[in-house]
Coordinates of C-alpha atoms and ligand atoms in Angstrom, one line a residue:
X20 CA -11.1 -12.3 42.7
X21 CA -8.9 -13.4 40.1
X22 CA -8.5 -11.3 36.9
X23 CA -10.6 -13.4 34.0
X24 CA -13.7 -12.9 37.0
X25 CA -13.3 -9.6 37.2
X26 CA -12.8 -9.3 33.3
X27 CA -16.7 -11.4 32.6
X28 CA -18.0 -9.7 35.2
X29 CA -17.3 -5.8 33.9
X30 CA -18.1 -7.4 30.5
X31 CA -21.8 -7.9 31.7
X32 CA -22.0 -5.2 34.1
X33 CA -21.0 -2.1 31.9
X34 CA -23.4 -1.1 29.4
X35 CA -22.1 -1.6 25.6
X36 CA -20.7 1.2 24.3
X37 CA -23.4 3.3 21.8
X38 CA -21.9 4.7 18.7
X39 CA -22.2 8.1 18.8
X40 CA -21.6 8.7 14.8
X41 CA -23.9 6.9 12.1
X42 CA -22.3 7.0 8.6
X43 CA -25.4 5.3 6.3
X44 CA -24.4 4.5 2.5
X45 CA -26.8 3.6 -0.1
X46 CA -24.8 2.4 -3.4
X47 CA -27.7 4.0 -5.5
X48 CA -27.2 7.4 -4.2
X49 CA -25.1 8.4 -6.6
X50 CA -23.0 12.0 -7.2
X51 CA -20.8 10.6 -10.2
X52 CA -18.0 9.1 -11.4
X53 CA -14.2 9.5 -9.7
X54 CA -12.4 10.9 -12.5
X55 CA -9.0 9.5 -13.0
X56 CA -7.8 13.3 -13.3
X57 CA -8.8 14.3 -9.9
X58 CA -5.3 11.9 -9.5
X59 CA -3.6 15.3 -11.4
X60 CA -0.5 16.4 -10.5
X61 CA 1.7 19.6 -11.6
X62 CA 5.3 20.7 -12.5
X63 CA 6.6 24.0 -12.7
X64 CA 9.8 25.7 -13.5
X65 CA 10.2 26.8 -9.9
X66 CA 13.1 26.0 -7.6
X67 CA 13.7 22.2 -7.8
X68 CA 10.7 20.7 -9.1
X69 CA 12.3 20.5 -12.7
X70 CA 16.1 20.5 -12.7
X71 CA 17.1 18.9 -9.7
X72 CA 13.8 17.0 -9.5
X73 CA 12.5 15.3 -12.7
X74 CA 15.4 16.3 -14.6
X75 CA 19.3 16.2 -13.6
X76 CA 21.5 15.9 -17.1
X77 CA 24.7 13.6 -16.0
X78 CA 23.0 12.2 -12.9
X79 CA 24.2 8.8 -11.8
X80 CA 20.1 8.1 -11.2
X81 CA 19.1 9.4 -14.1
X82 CA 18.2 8.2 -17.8
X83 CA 20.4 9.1 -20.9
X84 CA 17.7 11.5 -21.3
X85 CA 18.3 13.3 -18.0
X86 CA 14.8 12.0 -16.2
X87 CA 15.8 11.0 -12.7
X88 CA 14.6 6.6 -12.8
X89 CA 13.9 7.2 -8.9
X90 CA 11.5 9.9 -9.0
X91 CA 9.9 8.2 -12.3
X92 CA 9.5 5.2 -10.2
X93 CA 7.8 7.3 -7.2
X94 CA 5.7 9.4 -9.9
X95 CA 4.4 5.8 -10.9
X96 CA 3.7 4.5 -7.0
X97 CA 1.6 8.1 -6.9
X98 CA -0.5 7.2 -9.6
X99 CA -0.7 10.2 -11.3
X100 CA -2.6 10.7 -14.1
X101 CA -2.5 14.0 -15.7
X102 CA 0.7 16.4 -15.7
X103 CA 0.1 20.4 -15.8
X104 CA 3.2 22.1 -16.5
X105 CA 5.1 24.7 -16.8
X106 CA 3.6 26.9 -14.7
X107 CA 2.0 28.4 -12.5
X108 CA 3.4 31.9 -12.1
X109 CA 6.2 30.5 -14.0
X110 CA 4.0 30.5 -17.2
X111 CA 2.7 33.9 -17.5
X112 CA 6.3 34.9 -18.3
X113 CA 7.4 31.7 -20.3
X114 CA 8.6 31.9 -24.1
X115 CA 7.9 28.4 -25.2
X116 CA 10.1 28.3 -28.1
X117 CA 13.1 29.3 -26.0
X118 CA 12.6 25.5 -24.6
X119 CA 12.8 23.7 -27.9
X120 CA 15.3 23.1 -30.8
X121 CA 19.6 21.8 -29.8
X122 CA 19.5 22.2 -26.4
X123 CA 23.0 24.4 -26.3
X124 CA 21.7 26.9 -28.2
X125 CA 19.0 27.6 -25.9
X126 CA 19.0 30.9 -24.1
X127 CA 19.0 31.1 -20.5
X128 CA 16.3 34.1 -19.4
X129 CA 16.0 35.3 -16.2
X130 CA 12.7 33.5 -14.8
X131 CA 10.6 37.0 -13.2
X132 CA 8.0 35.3 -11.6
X133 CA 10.0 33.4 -9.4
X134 CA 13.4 35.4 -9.6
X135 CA 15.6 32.9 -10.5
X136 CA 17.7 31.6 -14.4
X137 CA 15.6 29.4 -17.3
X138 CA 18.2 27.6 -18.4
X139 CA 16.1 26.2 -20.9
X140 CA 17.1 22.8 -21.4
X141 CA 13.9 21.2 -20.1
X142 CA 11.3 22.0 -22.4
X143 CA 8.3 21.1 -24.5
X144 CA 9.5 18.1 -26.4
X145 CA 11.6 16.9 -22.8
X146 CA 7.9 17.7 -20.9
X147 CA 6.0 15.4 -23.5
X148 CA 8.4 12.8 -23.5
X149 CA 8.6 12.1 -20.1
X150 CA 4.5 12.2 -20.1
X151 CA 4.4 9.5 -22.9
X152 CA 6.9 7.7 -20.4
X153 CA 5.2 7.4 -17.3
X154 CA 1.9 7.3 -19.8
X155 CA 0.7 10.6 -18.0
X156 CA -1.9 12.9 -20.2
X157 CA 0.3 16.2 -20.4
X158 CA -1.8 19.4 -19.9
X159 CA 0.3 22.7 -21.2
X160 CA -0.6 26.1 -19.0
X161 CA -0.6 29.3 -22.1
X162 CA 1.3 32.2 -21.2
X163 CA -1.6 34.3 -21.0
X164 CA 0.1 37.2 -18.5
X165 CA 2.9 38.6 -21.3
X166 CA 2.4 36.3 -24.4
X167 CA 0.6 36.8 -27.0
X168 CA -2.2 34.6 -28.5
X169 CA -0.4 33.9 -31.6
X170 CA 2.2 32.3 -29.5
X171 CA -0.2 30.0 -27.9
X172 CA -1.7 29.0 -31.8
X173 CA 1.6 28.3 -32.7
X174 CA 2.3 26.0 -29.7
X175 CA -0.7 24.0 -30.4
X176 CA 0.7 23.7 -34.0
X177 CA 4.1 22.5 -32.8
X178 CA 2.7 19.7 -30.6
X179 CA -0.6 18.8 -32.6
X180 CA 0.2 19.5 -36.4
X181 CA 0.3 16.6 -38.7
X182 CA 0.3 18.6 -41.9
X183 CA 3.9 20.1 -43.3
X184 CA 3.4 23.3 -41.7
X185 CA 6.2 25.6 -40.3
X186 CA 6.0 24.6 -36.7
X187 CA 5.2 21.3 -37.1
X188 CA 8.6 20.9 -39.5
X189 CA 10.5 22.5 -36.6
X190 CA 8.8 19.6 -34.5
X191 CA 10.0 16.6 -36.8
X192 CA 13.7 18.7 -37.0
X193 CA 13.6 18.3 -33.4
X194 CA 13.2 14.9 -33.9
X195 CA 9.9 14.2 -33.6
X196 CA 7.9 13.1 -36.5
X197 CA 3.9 12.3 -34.9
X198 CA 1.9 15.1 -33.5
X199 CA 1.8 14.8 -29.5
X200 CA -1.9 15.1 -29.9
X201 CA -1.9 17.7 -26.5
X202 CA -5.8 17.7 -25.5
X203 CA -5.8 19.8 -22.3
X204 CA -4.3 23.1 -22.7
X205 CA -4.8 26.0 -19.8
X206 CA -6.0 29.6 -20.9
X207 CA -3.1 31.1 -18.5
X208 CA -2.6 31.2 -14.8
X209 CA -4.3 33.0 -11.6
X210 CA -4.4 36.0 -14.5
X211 CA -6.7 37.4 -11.7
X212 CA -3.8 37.6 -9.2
X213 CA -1.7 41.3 -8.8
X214 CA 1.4 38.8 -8.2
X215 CA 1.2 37.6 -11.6
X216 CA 3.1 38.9 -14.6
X217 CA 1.0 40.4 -17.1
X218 CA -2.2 40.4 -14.5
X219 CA -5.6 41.4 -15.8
X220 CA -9.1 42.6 -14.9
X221 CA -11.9 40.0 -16.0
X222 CA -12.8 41.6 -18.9
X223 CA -9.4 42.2 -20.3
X224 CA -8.8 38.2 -19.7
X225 CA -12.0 36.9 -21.0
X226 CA -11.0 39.2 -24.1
X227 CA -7.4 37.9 -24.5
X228 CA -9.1 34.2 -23.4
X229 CA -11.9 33.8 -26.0
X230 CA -9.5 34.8 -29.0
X231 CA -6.9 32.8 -27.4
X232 CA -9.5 30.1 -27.7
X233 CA -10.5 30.3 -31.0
X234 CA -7.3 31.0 -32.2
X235 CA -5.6 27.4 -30.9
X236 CA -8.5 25.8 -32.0
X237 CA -8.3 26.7 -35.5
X238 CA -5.4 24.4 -35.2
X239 CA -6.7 21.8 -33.5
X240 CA -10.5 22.0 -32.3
X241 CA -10.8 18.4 -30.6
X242 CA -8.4 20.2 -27.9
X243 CA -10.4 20.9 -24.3
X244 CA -9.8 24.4 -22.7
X245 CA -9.2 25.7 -18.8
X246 CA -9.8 29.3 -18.5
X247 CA -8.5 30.6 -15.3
X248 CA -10.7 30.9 -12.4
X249 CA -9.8 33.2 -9.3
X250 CA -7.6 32.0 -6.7
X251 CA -7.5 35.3 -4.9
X252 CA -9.5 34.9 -1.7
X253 CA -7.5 37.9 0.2
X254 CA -9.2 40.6 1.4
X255 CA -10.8 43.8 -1.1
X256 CA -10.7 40.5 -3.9
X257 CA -13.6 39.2 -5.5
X258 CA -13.4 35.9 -6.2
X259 CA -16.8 35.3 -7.3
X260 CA -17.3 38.3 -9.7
X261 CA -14.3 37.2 -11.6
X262 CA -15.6 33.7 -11.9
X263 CA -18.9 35.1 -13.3
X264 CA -17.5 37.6 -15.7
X265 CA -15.2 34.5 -17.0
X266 CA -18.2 32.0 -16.7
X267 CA -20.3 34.6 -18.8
X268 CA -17.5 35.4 -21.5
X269 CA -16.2 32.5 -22.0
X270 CA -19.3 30.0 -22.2
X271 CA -19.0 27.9 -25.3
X272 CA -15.6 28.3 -25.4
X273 CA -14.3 26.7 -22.7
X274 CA -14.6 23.3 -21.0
X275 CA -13.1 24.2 -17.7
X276 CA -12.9 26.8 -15.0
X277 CA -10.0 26.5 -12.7
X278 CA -10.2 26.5 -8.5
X279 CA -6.7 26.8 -6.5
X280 CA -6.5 26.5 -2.8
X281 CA -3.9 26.6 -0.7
X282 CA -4.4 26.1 3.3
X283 CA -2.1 26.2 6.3
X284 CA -2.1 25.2 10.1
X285 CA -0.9 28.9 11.3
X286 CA -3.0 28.8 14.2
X287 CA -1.2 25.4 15.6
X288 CA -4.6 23.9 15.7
X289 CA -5.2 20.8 14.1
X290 CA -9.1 21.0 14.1
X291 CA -9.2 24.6 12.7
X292 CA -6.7 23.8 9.8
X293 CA -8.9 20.6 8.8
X294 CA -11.6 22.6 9.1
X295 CA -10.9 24.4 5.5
X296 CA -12.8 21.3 3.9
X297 CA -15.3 24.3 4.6
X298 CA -13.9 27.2 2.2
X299 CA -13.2 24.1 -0.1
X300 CA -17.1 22.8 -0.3
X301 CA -18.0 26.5 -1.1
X302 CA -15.4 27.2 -3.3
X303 CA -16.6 24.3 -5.6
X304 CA -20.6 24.9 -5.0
X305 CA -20.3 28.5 -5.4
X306 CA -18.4 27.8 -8.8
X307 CA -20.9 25.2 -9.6
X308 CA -23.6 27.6 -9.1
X309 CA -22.1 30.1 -11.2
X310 CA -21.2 27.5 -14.4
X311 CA -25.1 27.2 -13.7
X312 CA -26.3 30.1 -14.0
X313 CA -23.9 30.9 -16.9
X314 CA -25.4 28.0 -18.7
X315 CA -29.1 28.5 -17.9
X316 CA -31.1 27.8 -21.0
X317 CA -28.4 27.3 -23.1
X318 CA -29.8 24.5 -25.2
X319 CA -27.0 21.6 -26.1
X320 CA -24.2 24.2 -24.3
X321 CA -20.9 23.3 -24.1
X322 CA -20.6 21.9 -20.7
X323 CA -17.9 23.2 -17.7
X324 CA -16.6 21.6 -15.3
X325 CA -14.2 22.5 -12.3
X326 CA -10.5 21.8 -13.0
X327 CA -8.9 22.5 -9.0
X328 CA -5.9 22.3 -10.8
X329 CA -3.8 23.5 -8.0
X330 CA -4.2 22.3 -4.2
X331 CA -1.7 21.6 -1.4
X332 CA -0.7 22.9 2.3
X333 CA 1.7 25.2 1.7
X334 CA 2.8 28.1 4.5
X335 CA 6.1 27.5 6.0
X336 CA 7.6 28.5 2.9
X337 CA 5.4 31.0 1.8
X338 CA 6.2 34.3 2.1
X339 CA 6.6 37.8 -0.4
X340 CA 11.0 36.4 -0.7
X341 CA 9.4 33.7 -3.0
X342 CA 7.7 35.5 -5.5
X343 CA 10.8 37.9 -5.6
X344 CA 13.9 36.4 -4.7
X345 CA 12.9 32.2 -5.4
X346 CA 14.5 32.4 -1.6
X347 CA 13.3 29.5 0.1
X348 CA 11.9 27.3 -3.5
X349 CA 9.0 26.2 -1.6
X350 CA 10.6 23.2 -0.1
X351 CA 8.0 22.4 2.3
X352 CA 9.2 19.6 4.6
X353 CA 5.4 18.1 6.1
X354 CA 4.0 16.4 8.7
X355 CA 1.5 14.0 9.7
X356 CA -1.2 16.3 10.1
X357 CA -0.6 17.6 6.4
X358 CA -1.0 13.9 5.5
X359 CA -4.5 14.0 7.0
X360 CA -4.8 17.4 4.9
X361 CA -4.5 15.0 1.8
X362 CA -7.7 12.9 2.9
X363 CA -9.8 16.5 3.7
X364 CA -8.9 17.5 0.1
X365 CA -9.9 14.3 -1.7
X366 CA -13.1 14.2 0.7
X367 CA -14.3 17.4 -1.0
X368 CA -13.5 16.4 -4.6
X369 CA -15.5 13.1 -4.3
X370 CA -18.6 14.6 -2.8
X371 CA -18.5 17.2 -5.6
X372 CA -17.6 14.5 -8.3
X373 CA -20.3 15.4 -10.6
X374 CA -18.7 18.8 -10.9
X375 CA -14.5 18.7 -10.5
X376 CA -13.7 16.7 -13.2
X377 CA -9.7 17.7 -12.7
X378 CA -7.7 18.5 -9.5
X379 CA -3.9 18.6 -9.4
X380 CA -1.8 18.7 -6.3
X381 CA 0.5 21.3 -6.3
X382 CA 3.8 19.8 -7.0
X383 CA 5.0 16.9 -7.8
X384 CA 8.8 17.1 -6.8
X385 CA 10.8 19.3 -4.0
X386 CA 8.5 22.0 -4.1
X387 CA 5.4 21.6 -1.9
X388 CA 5.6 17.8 -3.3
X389 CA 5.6 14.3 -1.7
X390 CA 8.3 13.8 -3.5
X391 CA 11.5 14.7 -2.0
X392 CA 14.9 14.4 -3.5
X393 CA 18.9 14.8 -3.5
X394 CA 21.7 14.2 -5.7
X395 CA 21.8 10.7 -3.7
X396 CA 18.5 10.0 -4.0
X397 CA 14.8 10.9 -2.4
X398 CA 12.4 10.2 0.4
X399 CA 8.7 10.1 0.6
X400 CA 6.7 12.8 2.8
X401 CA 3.9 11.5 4.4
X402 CA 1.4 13.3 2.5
X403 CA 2.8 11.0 -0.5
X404 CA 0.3 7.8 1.0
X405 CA -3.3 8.9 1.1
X406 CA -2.4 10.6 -2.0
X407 CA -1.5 6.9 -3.5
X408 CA -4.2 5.5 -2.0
X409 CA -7.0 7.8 -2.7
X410 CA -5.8 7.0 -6.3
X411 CA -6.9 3.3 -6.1
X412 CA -10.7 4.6 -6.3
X413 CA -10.7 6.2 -9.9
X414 CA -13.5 5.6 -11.8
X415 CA -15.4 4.6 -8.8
X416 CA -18.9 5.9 -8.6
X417 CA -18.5 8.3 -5.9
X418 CA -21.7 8.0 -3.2
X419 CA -23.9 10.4 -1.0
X420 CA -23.4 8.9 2.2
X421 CA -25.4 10.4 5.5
X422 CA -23.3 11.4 7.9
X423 CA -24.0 12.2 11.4
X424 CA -21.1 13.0 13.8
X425 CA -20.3 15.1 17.2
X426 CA -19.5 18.4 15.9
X427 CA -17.4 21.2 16.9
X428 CA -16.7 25.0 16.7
X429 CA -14.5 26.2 13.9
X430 CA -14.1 29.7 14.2
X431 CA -15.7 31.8 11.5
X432 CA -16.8 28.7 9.0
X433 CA -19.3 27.6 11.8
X434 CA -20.0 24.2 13.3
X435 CA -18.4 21.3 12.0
X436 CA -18.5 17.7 11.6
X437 CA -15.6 15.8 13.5
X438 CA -16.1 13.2 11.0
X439 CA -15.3 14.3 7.1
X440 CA -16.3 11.5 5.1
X441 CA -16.4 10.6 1.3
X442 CA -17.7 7.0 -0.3
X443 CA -17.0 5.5 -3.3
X444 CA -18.7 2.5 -5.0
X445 CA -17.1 -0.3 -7.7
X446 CA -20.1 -2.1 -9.0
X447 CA -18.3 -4.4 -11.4
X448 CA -15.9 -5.7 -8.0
X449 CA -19.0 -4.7 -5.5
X450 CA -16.3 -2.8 -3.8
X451 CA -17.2 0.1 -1.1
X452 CA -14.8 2.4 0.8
X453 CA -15.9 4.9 2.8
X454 CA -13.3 7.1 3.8
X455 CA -12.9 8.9 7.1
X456 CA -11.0 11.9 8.4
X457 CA -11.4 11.8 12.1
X458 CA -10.7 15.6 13.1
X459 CA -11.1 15.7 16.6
X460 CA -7.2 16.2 18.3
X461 CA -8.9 14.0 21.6
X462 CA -11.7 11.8 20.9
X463 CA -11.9 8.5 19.5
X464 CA -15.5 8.3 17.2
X465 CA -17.3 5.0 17.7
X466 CA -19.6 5.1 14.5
X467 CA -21.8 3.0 13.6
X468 CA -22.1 2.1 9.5
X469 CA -25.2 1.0 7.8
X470 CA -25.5 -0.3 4.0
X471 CA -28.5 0.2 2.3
X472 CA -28.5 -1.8 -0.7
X473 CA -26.9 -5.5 -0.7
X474 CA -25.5 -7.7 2.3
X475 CA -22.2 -6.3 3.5
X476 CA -19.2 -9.4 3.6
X477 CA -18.2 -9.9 6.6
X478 CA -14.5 -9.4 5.3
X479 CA -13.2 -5.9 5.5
X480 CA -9.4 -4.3 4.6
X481 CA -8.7 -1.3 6.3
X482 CA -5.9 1.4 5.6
X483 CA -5.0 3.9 8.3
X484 CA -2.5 7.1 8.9
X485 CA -2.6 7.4 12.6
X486 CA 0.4 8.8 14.7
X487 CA 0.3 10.4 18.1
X488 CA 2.8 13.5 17.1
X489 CA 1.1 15.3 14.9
X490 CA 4.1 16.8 13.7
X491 CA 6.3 14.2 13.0
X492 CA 7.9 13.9 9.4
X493 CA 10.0 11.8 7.3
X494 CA 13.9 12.5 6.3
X495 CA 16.4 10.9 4.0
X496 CA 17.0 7.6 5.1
X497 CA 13.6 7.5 7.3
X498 CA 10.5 7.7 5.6
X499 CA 8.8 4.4 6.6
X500 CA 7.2 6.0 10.2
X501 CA 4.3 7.6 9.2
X502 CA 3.3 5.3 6.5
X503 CA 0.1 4.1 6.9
X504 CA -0.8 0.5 8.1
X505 CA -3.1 -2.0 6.1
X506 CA -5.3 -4.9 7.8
X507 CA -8.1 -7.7 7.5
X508 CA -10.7 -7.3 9.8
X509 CA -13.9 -9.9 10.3
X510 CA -16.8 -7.1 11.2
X511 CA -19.2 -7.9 13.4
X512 CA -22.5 -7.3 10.8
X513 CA -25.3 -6.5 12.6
X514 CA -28.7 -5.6 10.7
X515 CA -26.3 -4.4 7.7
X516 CA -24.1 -2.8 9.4
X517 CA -21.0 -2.9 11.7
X518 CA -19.8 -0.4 14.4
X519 CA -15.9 0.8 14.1
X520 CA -14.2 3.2 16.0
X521 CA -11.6 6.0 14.5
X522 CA -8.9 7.5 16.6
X523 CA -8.4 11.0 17.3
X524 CA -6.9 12.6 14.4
X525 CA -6.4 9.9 11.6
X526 CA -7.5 9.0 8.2
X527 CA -8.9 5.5 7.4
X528 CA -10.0 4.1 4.5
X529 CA -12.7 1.0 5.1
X530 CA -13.1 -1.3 1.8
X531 CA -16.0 -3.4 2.0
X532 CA -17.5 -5.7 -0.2
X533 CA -21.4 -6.0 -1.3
X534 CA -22.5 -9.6 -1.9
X535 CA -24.3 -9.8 -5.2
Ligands
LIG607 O1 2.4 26.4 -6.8 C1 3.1 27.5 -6.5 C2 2.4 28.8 -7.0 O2 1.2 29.0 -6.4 C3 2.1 28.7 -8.5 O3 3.1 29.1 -9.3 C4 1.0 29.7 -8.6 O4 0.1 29.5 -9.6 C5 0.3 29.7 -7.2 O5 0.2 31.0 -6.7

């Protein structure tokens, strides 16, 4: 028989294939918007992030004011939107005013959270700067582990102060006339953590917190405040009765609670370490609940959202040398599967948009970052391109979309979806992406996707991250394998909807359009 035969003739024989996934999306099922600051991203005096990363004085790439043009150029391509800085650990033992004034007579201190020198020359007025530069909202961390509150007042003076005050006159000497008008200022950082310098019990921290508080906004009271929420999940910790006793303390006060979560593939198991969307969705409800609860009957309260203000893979590097020796500097070279990490994360935050308001991957440069540099120049990790892309949906109305998938066993969280899926919705372009981690390390998922509301355009453009090794990764001079690939499609509508297939472990994002 010849082969186009054979072809028609298995084309009517075999049964079409059924869909064995339904992902349904109704544009007036609505959670809230996308903030632009779930796009966050942090910096912290910690190995190469800083000098080294942003900032390399005498640099053939850099600026004449030390900012390395290549990374500002990949820090633009990222689309971040918010910059929280300088710490991290880093913070709890950082003297702000040893980072401002002639930059030679700045001391050099020996940095004890991460064991290494502060040289100094890289602070508050270079950190603002660059912000206004890439047009970044900065967001300032307090030393709230061994600073003192009056220290924290007088850094909201120096960068907010328009009247002829002490600190503000230091500010103009420094050559800076207009107040930086810093809104977003964080009440310390994982103060709840034994690891951190000057750690504290919740109600020793709420204390220090709410003066802290009322103290910085004597000097400016438009500014919005992050009190630390717990990001110790280890064993004998409770996570949940530090959250309430700061919830409960701080109400009024305080405009944000932070989340930080950092996850691993230990196991070698690409469907268990995806499956931490899990401890991610109950981190955030069980905060939710709590800012609830805290608020109950409040009437007019202040309201509180959930800043995740520090999120990443990070595990090959981690280890007790980091916190004491600044060993290893947390270079953490990653993979494809950490790229589909990135889409899990940003999964999480847009089902919960009515509630994280702020999330910031943890870093932006060298350490745990997709940006990766030298002193010729950088590459991109792979986790770099859903980050970028994700972006592209701020201010989207993110949607409730049904979704039912095969599942699978994941250990101690339970059964799982294969599919984890967010949806966002554009009503002014009558855009809608739907955006799909596939988990499963074997199966193709044929799913089938229905619109609600609206005729779906025939015309779709589809971005995918699929590679078969899971653990490939990008180098200097090769960072163009793992990037994702973009296309047109023509779907097939049927009754609304379209069926579409998504390989074994990869993230796609579909953008449709809803005809008016
Ligand atoms: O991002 C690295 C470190 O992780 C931060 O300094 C700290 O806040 C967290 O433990």
């Amino acid at each position: 028989m010849k082969p186009l035969a054979t072809l028609l003739l298995l084309a009517f024989a075999l049964p079409a294939q059924v869909p064995e996934a339904r992902i349904k999306i109704d544009t007036d099922r609505r959670i809230g918007e996308v903030h632009p600051h779930l796009f966050g991203n942090f910096a912290e005096h910690l190995g190469r992030c800083i000098y080294g990363g942003i900032y390399e004085e005498g640099s053939p790439l850099a600026d004449e004011n030390g900012y390395r043009k290549d990374v500002m150029d990949a820090v633009r391509g990222l689309g971040v939107t918010i910059l929280r800085w300088p710490g991290g650990n880093f913070a709890s033992g950082y003297r702000w005013k040893d980072g401002v004034g002639p930059k030679d007579q700045r001391p050099v201190r020996p940095d004890h959270a991460w064991g290494d020198l502060e040289p100094n020359r890289f602070g508050t007025d270079e950190f603002l700067q660059y912000c206004e530069r890439l047009g970044v909202e900065p967001y300032i961390c307090i030393n709230a582990g061994l600073g003192t509150i009056d220290e924290a007042r007088e850094w909201v003076e120096y960068t907010n102060e328009s009247r002829r005050t002490y600190w503000a006159e230091q500010r103009r000497k420094n050559g800076r006339d207009k107040p930086y008008n810093v809104k977003y200022w964080g009440l310390g950082n994982e103060i709840d953590g034994p690891w951190q310098l000057g750690h504290k019990n919740a109600e020793d921290y709420a204390k220090f917190a709410l003066e802290a508080a009322k103290a910085m906004r004597r000097v400016d009271e438009s500014i919005k405040l992050i009190a630390s929420g717990s990001s110790n999940f280890g064993p004998g910790a409770d996570w949940i009765a530090w959250n309430r006793t700061v919830l409960e303390r701080l109400r009024g006060e305080i405009d944000y609670i932070s989340l930080h979560t950092y996850i691993g593939n230990r196991e070698n198991n690409v469907e268990s370490f995806l499956a931490a969307s899990a401890d991610i969705d109950q981190r955030i409800e069980i905060t939710e609940g709590l800012i609830r609860a805290a608020l109950a009957g409040r009437r007019a309260a202040r309201p509180i959202a959930i800043a995740f203000d520090e999120w990443n893979v990070w595990y090959r590097t981690m280890g007790r040398s980091e916190f004491e020796t600044g060993a290893t500097r947390l270079e953490e070279i990653y993979n494809f599967e950490d790229a589909l990490a990135m889409g899990m994360f940003f999964n999480s935050f847009f089902r919960h948009a009515h509630i994280v308001k702020m999330a910031n991957l943890a870093q932006l440069v060298n350490v745990i970052a997709p940006i990766f540099t030298n002193k010729e120049g950088l590459f991109l990790q792979p986790i770099y391109f859903p980050i970028a892309e994700y972006g592209k949906q701020k201010g989207n109305v993110a949607l409730d979309a049904l979704v039912e998938s095969p599942r699978y066993k994941a250990g101690p969280r339970g059964e799982l979806n294969y599919l984890d899926v967010s949806s966002t919705w554009d009503p002014k372009r009558r855009e809608l992406f739907v955006n799909v981690l596939n988990r499963s390390a074997t199966r193709d998922i044929l799913t089938r996707i229905e619109n609600v509301e609206g005729r779906l355009a025939p015309a779709a453009e589809i971005w995918q991250m699929y590679h078969d090794d899971l653990k490939a990764t990008h180098t200097f001079g090769d960072d163009r394998r793992l990037r994702p690939r973009t296309w047109q499609e023509t779907l097939k509508l049927e009754r609304n909807g379209f069926s579409y297939r998504f390989p074994k472990h990869s993230l796609t994002i579909l953008k449709l359009t809803v005809e008016p």
